[in-house]
XYZ file of C-alpha atoms in Angstrom:
543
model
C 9.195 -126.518 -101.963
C 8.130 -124.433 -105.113
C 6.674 -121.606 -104.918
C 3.429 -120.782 -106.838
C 3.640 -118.035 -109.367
C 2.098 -114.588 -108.201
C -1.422 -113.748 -109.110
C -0.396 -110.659 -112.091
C 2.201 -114.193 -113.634
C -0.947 -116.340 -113.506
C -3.202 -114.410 -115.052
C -1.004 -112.987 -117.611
C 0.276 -116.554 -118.324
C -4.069 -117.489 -118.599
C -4.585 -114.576 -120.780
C -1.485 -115.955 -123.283
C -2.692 -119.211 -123.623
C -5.987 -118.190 -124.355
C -5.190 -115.929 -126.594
C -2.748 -118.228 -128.520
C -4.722 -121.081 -128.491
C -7.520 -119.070 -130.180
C -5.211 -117.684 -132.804
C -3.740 -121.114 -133.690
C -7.320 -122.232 -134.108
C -8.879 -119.517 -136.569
C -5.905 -119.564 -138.180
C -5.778 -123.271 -138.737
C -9.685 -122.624 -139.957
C -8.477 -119.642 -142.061
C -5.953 -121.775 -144.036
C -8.417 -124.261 -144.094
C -11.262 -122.146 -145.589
C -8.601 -120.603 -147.869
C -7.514 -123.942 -149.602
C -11.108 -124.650 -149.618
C -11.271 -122.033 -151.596
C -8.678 -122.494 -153.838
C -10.152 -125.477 -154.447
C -13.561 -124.611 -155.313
C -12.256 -122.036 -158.044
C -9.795 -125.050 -159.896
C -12.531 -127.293 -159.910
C -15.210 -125.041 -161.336
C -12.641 -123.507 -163.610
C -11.655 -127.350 -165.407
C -15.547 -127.867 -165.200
C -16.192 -124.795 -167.051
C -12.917 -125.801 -169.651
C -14.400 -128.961 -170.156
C -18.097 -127.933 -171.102
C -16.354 -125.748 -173.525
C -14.285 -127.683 -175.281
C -17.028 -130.684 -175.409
C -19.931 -128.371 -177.130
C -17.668 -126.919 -179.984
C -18.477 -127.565 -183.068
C -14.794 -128.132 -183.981
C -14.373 -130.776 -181.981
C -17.598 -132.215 -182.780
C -16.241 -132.385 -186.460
C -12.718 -133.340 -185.570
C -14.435 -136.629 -183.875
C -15.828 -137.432 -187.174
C -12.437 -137.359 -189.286
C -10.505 -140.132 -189.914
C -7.652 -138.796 -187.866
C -9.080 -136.607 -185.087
C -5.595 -135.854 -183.816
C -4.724 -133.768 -186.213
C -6.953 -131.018 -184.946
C -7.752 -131.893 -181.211
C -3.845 -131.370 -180.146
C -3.499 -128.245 -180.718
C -6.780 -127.241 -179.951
C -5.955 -128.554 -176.643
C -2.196 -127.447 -176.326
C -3.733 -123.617 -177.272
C -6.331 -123.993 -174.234
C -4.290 -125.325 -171.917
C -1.387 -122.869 -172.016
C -4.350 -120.098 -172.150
C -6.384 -120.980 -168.975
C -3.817 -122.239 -167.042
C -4.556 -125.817 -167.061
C -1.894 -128.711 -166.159
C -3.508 -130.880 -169.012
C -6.274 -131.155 -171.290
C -6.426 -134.783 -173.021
C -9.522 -136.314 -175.858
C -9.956 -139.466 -176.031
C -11.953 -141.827 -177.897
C -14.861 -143.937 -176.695
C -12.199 -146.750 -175.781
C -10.046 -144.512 -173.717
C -7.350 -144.004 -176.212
C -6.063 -140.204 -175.666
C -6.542 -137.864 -179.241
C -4.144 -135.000 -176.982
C -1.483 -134.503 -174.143
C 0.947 -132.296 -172.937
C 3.493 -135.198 -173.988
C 2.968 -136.078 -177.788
C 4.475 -139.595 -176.841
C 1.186 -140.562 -174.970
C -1.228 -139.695 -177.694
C -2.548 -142.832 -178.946
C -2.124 -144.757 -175.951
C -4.910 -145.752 -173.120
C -5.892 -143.153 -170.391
C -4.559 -144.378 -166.689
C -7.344 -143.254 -165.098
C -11.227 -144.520 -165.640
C -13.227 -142.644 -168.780
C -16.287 -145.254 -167.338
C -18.301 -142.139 -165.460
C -17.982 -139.422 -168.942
C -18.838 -142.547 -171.282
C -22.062 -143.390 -169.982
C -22.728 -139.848 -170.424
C -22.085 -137.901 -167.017
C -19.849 -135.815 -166.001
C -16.745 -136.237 -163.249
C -15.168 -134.015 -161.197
C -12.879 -135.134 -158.277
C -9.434 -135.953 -157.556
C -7.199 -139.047 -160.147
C -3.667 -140.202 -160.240
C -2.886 -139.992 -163.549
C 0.523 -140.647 -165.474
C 1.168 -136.321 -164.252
C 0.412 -137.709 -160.747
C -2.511 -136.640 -158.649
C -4.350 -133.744 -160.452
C -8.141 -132.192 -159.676
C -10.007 -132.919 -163.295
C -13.143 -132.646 -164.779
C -14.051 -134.966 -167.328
C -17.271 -134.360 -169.874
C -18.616 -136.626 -172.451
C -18.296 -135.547 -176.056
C -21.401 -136.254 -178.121
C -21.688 -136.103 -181.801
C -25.175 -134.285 -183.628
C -27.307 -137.567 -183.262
C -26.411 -137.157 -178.866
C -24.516 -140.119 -178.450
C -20.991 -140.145 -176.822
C -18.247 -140.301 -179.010
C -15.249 -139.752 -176.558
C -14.408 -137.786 -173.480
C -12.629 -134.418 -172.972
C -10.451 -134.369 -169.378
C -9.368 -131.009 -168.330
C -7.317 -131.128 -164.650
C -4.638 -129.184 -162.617
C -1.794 -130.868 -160.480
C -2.519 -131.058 -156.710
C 1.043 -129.901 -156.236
C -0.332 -126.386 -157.742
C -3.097 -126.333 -155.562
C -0.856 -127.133 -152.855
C 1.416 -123.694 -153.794
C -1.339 -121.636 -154.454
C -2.355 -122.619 -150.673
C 1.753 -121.721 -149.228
C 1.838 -118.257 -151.119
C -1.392 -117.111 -149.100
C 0.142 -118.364 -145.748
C 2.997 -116.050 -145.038
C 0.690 -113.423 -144.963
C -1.743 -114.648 -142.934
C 1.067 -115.614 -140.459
C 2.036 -112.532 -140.270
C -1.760 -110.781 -139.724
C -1.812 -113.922 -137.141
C 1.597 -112.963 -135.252
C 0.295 -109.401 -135.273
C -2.849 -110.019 -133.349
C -0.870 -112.341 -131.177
C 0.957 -109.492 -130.490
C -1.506 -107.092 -129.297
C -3.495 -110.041 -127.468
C -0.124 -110.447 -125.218
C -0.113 -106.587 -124.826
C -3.731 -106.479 -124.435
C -3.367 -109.448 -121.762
C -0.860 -107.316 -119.839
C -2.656 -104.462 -119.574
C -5.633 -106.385 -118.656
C -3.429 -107.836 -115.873
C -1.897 -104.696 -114.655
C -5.557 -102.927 -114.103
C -6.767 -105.856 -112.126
C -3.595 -105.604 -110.138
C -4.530 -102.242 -109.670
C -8.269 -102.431 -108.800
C -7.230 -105.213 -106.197
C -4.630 -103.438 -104.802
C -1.802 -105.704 -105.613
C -3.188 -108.276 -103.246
C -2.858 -112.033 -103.993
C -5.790 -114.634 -103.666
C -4.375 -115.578 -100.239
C -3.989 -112.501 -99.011
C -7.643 -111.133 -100.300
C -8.760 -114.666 -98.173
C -7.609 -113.550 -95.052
C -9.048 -110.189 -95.525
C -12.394 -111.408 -96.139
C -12.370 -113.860 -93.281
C -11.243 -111.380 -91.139
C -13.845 -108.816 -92.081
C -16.505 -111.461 -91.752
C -15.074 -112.542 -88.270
C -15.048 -108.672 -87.194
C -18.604 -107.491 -88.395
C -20.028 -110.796 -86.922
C -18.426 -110.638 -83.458
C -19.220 -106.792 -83.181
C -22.040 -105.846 -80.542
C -23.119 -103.061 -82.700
C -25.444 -103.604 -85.638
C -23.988 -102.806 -88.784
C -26.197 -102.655 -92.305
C -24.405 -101.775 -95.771
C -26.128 -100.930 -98.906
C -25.172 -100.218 -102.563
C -25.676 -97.316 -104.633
C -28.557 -98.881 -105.426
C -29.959 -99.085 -101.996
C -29.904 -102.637 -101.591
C -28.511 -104.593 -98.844
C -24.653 -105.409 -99.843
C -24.093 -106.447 -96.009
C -25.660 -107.279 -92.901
C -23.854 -108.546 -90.074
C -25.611 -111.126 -87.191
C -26.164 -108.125 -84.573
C -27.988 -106.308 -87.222
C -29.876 -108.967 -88.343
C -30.839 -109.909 -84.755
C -31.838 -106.194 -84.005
C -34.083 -105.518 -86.788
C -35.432 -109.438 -87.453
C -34.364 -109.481 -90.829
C -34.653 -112.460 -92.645
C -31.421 -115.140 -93.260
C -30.862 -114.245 -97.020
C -31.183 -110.578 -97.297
C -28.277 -109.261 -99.099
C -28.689 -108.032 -102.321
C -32.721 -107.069 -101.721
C -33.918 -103.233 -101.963
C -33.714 -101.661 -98.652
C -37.476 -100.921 -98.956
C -38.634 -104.775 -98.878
C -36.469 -105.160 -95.812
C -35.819 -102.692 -93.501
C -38.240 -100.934 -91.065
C -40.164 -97.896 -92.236
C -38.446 -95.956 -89.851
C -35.126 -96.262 -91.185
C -35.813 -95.717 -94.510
C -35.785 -91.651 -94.423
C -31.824 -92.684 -92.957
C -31.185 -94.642 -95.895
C -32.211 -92.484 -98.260
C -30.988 -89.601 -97.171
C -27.452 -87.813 -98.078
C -26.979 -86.061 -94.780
C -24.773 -87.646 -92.029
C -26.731 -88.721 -89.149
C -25.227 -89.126 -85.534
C -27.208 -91.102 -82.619
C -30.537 -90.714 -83.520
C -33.660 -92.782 -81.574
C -35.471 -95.047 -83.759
C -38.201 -97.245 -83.029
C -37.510 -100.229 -85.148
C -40.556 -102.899 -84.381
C -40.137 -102.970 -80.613
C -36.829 -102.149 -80.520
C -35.513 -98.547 -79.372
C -32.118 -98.176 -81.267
C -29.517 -95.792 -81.480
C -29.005 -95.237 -84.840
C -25.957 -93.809 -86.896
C -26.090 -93.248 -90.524
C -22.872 -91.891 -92.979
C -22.276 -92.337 -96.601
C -19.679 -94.916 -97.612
C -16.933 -94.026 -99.966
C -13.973 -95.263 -101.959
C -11.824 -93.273 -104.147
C -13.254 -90.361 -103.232
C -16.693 -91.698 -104.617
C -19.439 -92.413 -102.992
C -20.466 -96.126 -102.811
C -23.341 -96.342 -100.636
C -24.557 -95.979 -97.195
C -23.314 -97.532 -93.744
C -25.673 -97.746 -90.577
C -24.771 -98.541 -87.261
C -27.395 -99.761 -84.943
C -26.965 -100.025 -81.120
C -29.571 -101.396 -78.637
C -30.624 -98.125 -76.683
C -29.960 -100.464 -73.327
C -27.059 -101.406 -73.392
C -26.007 -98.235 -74.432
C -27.438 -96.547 -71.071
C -27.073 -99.368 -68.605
C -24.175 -97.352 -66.624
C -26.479 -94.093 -66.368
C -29.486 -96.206 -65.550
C -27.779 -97.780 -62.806
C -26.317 -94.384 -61.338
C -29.481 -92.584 -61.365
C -31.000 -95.569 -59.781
C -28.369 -95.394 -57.316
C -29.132 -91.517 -56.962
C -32.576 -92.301 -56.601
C -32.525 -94.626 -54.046
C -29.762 -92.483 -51.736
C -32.049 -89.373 -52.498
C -35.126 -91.678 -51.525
C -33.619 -92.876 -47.949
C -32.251 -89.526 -47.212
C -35.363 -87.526 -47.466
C -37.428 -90.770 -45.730
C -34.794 -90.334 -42.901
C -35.185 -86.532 -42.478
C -38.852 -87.129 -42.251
C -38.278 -89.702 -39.706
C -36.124 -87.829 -37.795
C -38.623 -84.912 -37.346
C -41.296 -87.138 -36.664
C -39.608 -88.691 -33.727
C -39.124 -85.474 -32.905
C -42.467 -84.390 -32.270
C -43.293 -87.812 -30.968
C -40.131 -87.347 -28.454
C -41.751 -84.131 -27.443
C -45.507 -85.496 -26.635
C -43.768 -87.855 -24.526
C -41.948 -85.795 -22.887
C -44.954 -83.179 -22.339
C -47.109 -86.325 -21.145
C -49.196 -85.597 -23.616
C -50.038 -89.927 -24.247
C -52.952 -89.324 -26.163
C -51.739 -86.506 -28.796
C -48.780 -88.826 -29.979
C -50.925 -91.596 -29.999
C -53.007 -89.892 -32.328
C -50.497 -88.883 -34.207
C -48.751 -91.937 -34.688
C -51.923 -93.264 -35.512
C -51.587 -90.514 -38.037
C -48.413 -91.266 -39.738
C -49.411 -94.869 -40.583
C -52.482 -93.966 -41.990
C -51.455 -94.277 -46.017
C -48.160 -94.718 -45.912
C -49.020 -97.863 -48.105
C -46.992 -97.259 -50.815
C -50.338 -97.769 -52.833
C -52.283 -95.517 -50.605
C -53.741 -98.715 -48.636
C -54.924 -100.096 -51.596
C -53.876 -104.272 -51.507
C -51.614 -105.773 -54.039
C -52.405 -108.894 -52.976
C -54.680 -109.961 -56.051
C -51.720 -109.352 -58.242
C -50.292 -112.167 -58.353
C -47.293 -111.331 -61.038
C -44.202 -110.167 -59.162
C -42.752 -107.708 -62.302
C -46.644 -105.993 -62.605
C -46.408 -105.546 -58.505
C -43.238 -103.711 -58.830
C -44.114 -101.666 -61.773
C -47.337 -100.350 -59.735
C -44.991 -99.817 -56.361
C -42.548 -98.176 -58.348
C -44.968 -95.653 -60.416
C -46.921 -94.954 -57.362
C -43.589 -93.273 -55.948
C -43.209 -91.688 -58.589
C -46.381 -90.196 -58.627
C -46.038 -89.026 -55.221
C -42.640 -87.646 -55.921
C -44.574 -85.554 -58.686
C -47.156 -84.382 -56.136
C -49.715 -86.948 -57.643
C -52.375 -89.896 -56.546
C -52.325 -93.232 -58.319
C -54.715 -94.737 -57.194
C -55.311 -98.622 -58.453
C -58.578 -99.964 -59.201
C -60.369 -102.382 -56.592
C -60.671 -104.820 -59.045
C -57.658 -105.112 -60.446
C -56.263 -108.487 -60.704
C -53.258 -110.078 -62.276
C -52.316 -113.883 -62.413
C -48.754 -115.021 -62.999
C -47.254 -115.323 -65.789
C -48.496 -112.003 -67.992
C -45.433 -111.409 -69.584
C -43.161 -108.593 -70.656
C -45.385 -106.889 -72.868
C -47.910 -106.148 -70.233
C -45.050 -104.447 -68.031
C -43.847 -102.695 -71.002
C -47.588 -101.566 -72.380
C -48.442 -100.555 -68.099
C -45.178 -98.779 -67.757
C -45.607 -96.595 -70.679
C -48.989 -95.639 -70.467
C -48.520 -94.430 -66.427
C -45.540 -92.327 -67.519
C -47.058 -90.812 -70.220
C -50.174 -90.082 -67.733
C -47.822 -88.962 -65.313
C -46.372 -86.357 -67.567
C -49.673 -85.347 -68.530
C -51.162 -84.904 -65.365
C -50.479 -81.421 -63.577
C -49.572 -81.706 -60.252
C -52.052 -82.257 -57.295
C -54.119 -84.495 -60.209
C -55.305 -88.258 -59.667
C -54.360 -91.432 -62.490
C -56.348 -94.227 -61.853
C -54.837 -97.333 -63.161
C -57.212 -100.998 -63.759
C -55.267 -104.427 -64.736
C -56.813 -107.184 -65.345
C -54.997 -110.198 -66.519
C -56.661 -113.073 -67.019
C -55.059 -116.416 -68.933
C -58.313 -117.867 -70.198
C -59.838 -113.846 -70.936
C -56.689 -112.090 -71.941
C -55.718 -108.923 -70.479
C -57.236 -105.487 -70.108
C -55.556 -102.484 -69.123
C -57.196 -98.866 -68.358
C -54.991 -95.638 -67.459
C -56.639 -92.486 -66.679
C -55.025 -89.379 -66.599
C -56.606 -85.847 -65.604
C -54.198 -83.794 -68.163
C -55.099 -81.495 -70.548
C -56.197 -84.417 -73.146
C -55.125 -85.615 -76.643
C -55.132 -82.571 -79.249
C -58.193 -82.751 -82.466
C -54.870 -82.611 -84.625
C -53.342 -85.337 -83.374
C -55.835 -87.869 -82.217
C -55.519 -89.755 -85.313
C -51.707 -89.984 -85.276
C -51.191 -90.413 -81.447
C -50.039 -93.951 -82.112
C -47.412 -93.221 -84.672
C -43.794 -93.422 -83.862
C -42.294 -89.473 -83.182
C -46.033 -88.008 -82.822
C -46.161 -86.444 -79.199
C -47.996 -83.797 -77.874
C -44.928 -82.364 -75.654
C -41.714 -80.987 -76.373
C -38.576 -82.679 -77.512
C -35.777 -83.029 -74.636
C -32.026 -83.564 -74.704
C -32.247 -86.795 -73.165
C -34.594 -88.899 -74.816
C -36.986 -88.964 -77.696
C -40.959 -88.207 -78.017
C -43.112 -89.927 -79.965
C -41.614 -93.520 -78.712
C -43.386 -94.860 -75.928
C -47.376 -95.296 -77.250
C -46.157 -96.173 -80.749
C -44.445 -98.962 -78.629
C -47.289 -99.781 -77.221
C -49.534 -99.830 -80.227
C -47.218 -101.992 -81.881
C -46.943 -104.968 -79.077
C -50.719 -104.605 -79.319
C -50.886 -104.741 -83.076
C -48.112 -108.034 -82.542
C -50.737 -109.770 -80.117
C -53.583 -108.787 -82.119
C -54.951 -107.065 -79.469
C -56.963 -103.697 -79.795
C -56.058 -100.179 -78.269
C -57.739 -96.905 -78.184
C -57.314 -93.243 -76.502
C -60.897 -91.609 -74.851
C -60.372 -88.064 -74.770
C -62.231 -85.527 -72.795
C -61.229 -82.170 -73.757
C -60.046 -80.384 -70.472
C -60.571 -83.305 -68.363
C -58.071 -85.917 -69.304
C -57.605 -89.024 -71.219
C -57.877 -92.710 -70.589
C -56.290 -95.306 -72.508
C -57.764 -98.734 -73.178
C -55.776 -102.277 -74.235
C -57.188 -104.954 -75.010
C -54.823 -107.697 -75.352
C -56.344 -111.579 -76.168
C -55.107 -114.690 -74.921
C -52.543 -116.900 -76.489
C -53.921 -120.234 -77.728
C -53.084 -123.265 -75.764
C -51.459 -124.600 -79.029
C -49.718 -121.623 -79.889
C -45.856 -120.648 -77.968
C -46.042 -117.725 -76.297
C -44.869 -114.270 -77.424
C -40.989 -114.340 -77.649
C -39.816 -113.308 -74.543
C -37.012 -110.274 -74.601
C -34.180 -109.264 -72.819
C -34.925 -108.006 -69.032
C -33.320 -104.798 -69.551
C -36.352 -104.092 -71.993
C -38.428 -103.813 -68.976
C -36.011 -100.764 -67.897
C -36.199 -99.061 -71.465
C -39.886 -99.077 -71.510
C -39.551 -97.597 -68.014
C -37.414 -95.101 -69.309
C -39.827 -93.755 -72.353
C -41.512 -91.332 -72.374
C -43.844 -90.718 -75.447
């Protein structure tokens, strides 16, 4: 089995033929042109002889002797040995030649046609005559009255033409071989930098690269977004276009068009960024961002995105873990010393006191403070409230839910998200010993209505306007998480469902936050639904 010539042979070998190919032709066109040329300045030269030699007033008055002969052969001998011509022949109205190079033929008929010249115009193309073929021009000769009276033929050998033509081609050959020279050179250096740029790498081999980058950057569960120098998407791989919704076909578009405002300052940007929160849409991601470089240039910018989730399940699970151990152990302690007392009643005989004080113990140990869950009907809104009201009470606060709340099933992940975030962010605002009171109402046919009121400090003048936006917060920054993420979350589900939302300050006293979220159209699909983990992350904000 052959073996197929190297990439560097092929394309040298391309870059020959081309170039030899396009030499032959221009200079096939060249010689072309050139006897072209030659053949244009013959023809106008025996045109010019001719006109000459038929206006003189010499020959006009050798045409009326008896023997015009006599004075037309040398005439023409002289001419043609002057300007070069091969012949230059009179002849009479009957064709019968007054001059020729060969004195033998004068007298005798012309072996070409005098038919065009005698009926007065004049000829100029290419005859076999008795010198072989020969370029001529032939001109009537008229006497004073304007009538013909012969015809003066002035012509050059196509032979001549022919060797004019073969002393111009040697050197043109040899300009031809020269540039054929420095097209092969040129063609080799050409090859050797594109050798070079590709890193000696045949087509197969720069295949399998390709397919294996593709096969990498698709299967990877990171997001990974590359742009140009230009800041324009060069690549985008399937986890980043899943994490940031970007269209199918957007490579090659400016960044700007594409990407979420939030990751533009990243793009643009020269510094290296490491694991930085970003709220992208609804989508808390870990973001990386490092300029790209080859040669030692820079080429563009690289980001890596990673779904905050699945980048904390493990801690999630252990502090849940924590929390629960924690949680039992303190419940048990508090058991334990209540049995205690209860032990020591009995033993006192003292029925009535631990009575009472049984009586005591069950008396809001709800975890809702006695307030019924039973008109929420949604089992992921019943554990959110169960699972904020410990929290509040681990805080040293009182949630207490509104009578009237009432969820049917079926509300969706965006109203645990939107509830979750707004209790923890009242939670954190409220000093300890303070009371959030929480309202859900959830209605298919109404839409859904949320209230959360907190009895912290309120929403600062300077802020109030910018509450909403992603990284706005009114507390500090921690190690752990980011600020600023969990209502500009919320206001963007909101602003997805087309819903409204809206903070009610009162300076000193707190602030309550309203949603109004409307129903989805029967003929519409609901919102998309997202991963459960989200659920967690939302739990996990905190603005």
């Amino acid at each position: 089995m052959s073996r197929r010539p190297s990439l560097g042979v092929q394309l040298l070998l391309m870059q020959v033929t081309i170039v030899l190919v396009t030499l032959l032709s221009a200079g096939y066109l060249a010689v072309h042109l050139q006897g072209q040329q030659i053949r244009d300045t013959y023809a106008a030269r025996v045109l010019t002889i001719a006109r000459s030699l038929a206006d003189l007033p010499a020959v006009r008055e050798a045409y009326a002797t008896d023997d015009p002969a006599l004075i037309l052969q040398p005439l023409a001998e002289l001419v043609r040995q002057s300007a070069g011509a091969t012949f230059v022949v009179f002849t009479d109205i009957h064709g019968i030649r007054y001059s020729h190079p060969d004195e033998d033929q004068i007298g005798e008929r012309v072996s070409t046609d005098p038919g065009v010249a005698l009926a007065g115009h004049e000829y100029l193309g290419t005859q076999t005559g008795s010198l072989g073929p020969s370029l001529r021009a032939k001109v009537p000769v008229r006497d004073a009255t304007g009538g013909v009276v012969g015809v003066v033929s002035v012509g050059v050998l196509e032979s001549r033409l022919a060797g004019d033509l073969a002393n111009v081609v040697p050197s043109l050959a040899a300009w031809l071989a020269a540039a054929a020279l420095l097209g092969v050179l040129g063609a080799a250096l050409v090859t050797k930098l594109v050798r070079r740029r590709i890193f000696g790498l045949e087509p197969g081999q720069i295949r399998e690269l390709l397919q294996t980058r593709d096969a990498m950057l698709h299967s990877v569960r990171e997001g990974v977004v590359a742009l140009d120098v230009d800041g324009r998407l060069a690549l985008v791989n399937d986890e980043g276009v899943r994490l940031l919704g970007l269209p199918g076909a957007c490579a090659g578009r400016p960044a700007a068009e594409v990407l979420d405002p939030s990751l533009l300052p990243l793009v643009r940007g020269d510094d290296t960024v490491a694991d930085r929160l970003v709220l992208c849409g609804e989508r808390l991601l870990v973001v990386n961002s490092s300029a790209a470089q080859a040669g030692g240039r820079d080429v563009g910018r690289v980001l890596t995105l990673r779904d905050r989730t699945e980048l904390f399940d493990a801690l999630r699970a252990l502090d849940g873990q924590r929390s629960i151990t924690d949680a039992l152990r303190a419940q048990a302690h508090e058991f334990s010393n209540n049995m205690h007392v209860v032990s020591g009643l009995v033993e006192l005989q003292r029925y009535a006191e631990a009575l009472r004080f049984i009586e005591r113990l069950g008396v809001g140990t709800g975890l809702m403070h006695g307030v019924s869950l039973r008109a929420v009907d949604d089992a992921s809104i019943a554990a959110v409230l169960v699972t904020k009201s410990a929290l509040a009470r681990e805080r040293g606060l009182d949630l207490r839910l509104d009578p009237s709340t009432a969820v049917a099933d079926g509300a969706g992940d965006d109203l645990v998200t939107i509830l979750s975030n707004l209790v923890d962010n009242a939670i954190d605002a409220t000093a300890p010993g303070g009371v959030i009171d929480v309202l859900v109402r959830h209605r298919p046919d109404r839409g859904t209505d949320v209230s959360v009121r907190d009895e912290g400090a309120g929403v600062p003048v300077e802020v109030r306007d910018r509450i909403f936006d992603s990284g706005v917060s009114t507390k500090a920054p921690t190690d752990h998480h980011g600020r600023g993420i969990g209502l500009a979350l919320v206001a963007r589900i909101v602003s997805r469902r087309q819903g409204r939302v809206r903070v009610v300050n009162a300076t000193g006293s707190g602030s309550t936050f309203v949603v109004h979220l409307p129903p989805v159209p029967h003929n519409e699909a609901p919102p998309p639904a997202r991963p459960a983990a989200r659920d967690v992350v939302a739990d996990a904000v905190r603005p």
